[in-house]
Each structure stands twice: as C-alpha cells, then as structure tokens.
Short mmCIF file of C-alpha atoms in Angstrom, two decimals:
data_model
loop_
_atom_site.label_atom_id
_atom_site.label_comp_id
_atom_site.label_asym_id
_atom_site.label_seq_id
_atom_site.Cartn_x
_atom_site.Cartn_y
_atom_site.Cartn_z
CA UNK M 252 86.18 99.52 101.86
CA UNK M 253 83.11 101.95 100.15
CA UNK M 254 81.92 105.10 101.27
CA UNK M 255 79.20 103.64 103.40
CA UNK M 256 82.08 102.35 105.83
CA UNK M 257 82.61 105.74 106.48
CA UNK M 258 78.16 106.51 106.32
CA UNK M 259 78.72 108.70 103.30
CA UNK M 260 75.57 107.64 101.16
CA UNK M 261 73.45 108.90 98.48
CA UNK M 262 75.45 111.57 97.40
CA UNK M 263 73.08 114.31 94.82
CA UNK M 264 74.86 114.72 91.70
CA UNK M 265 74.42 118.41 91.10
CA UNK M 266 75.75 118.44 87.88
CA UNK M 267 77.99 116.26 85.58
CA UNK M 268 80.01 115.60 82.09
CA UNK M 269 83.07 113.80 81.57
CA UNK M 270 85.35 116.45 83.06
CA UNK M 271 83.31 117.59 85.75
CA UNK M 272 81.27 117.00 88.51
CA UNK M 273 79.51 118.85 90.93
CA UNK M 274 77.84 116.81 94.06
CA UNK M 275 76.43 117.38 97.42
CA UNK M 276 76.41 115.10 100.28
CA UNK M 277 76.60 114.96 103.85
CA UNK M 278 79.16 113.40 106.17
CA UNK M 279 76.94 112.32 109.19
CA UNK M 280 78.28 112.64 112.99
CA UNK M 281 78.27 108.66 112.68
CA UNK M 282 80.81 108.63 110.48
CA UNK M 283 83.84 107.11 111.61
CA UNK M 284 86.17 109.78 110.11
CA UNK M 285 85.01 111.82 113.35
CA UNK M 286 86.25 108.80 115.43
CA UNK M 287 89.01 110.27 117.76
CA UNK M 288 89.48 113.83 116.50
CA UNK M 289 88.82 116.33 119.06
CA UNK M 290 86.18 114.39 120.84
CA UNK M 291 84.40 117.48 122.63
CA UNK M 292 84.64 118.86 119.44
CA UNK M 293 84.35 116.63 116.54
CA UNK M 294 85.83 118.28 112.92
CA UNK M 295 86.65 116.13 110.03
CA UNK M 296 90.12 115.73 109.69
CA UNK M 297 91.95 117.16 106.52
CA UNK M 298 93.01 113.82 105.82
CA UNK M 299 89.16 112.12 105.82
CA UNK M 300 88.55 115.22 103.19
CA UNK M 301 91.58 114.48 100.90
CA UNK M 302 89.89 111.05 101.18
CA UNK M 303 86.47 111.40 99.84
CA UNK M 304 88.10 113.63 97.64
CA UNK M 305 90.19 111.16 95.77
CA UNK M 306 87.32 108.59 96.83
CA UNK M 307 85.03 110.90 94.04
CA UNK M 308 87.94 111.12 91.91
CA UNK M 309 87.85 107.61 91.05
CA UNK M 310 84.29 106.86 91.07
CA UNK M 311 83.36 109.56 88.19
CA UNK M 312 86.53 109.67 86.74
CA UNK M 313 88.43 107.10 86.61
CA UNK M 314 91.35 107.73 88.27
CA UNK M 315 93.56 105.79 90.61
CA UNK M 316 93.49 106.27 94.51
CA UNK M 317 97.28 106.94 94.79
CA UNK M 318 98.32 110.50 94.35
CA UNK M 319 101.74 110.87 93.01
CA UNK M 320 101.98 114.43 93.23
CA UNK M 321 99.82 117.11 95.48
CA UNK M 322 100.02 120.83 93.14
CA UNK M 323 98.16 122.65 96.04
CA UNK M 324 96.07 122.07 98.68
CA UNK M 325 94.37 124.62 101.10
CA UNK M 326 92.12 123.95 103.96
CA UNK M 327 90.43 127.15 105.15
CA UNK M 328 88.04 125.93 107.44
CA UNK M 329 87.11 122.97 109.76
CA UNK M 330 84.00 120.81 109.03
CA UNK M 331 82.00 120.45 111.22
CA UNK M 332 79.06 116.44 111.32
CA UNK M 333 76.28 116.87 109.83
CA UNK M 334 77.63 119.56 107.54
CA UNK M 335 75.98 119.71 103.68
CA UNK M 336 78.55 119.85 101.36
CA UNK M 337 78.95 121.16 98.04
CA UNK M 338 81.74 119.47 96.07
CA UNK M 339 83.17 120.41 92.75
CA UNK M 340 85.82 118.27 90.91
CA UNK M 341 87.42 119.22 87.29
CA UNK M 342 89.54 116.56 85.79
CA UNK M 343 92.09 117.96 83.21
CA UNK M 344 92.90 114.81 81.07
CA UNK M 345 95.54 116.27 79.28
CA UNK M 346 97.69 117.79 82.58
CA UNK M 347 96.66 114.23 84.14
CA UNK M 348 95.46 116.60 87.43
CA UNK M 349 91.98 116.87 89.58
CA UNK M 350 91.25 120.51 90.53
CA UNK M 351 88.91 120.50 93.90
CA UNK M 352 86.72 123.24 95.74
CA UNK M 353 85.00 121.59 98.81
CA UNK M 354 82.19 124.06 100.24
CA UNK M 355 79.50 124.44 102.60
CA UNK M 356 75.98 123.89 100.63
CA UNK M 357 74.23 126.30 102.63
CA UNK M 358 76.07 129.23 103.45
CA UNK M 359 77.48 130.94 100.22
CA UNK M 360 80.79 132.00 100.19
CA UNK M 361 82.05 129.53 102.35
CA UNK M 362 85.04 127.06 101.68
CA UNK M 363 86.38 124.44 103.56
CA UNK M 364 89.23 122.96 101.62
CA UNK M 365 90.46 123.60 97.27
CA UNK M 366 93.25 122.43 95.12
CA UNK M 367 95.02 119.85 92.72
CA UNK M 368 96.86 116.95 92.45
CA UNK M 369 98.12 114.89 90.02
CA UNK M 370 96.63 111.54 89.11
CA UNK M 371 96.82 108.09 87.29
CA UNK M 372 93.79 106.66 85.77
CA UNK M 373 92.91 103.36 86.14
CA UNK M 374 94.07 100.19 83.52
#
C-alpha cells in the first residue's frame, strides 16, 4: 500500500535536513480515509492522521511503521477534505522519538493534531 491508495500525492517539501522536515500536502475528499466517517460530514479520522504521520516518518527518516511507544498525542481539531496541510516532523536520533505538529497551511495559528512517539528505524 503507498500514499496514492489513500490519493495523497505530490506532497511540497517545505523544508528539509536529516532531522527535520517540513511538508505540505493535501488530503483530497477522494481519499478513502474519509470512507465511512461521518458521511454528512466527512473529517479525517485521528487514526488516518497518526497514519500519514508515521507514513512521513518512514519515508524521510527512516523509521519503522510500528510504534512501540506513543509519548503524547493531541488532536485539537477535526480536518476537514480538501484541507492544505502544513506538516512538521523532528526526528531525535538519540531519544529514538518523532516529535509532530500537523496544521492548517492557510489559516495561521491553527492546529489539528501534535506530539511524539517512539520509533525503530529500519535494518
């Protein structure tokens, strides 16, 4: 499974170095993560953002998909198709953890989801 099973494609990288990267993308209403959840009122679920989360995590850094440990996770507001996202991911090699801050692109201020779990990079 890739990202364009769930039509998340062509993702702008914002900014980037080996600990850090910064993207925006969009996650279109034909995306199947909006398959099911509140169908008059489609919002991604937190799950589908933990995913393409962890789905980033491993595509710029290396790390493995399962998640042995969740530090903290907040989700502060729903997201809505069709929604530009800002992303920002900070690996921290040496505490083996992903720190996250998932926010709108276009309206300042706002944030749908932060945090940081613990991962295992890839052999």
């Amino acid at each position: 499974m890739n990202f364009n099973d769930h039509d998340i494609r062509d993702e702008k990288i914002i900014s980037r170095d080996e600990n850090n990267v910064v993207l925006e993308f969009v996650i279109p209403a034909s995306s199947d993560f909006f398959d099911g959840h509140f169908p008059q009122y489609k919002l991604l679920p937190a799950v589908a953002q933990f995913e393409v989360i962890t789905r980033f995590s491993r595509k710029y850094f290396g790390t493995q998909r399962y998640v042995p440990n969740i530090k903290r996770i907040k989700f502060s507001a729903p997201i809505k198709p069709g929604t530009n996202i800002h992303l920002e991911l900070i690996y921290k090699k040496e505490k083996s953890t992903v720190t996250f801050n998932m926010a709108d692109a276009d309206v300042e201020g706002k944030v749908y989801s932060s945090g940081s779990f613990a991962v295992l990079v890839e052999e």
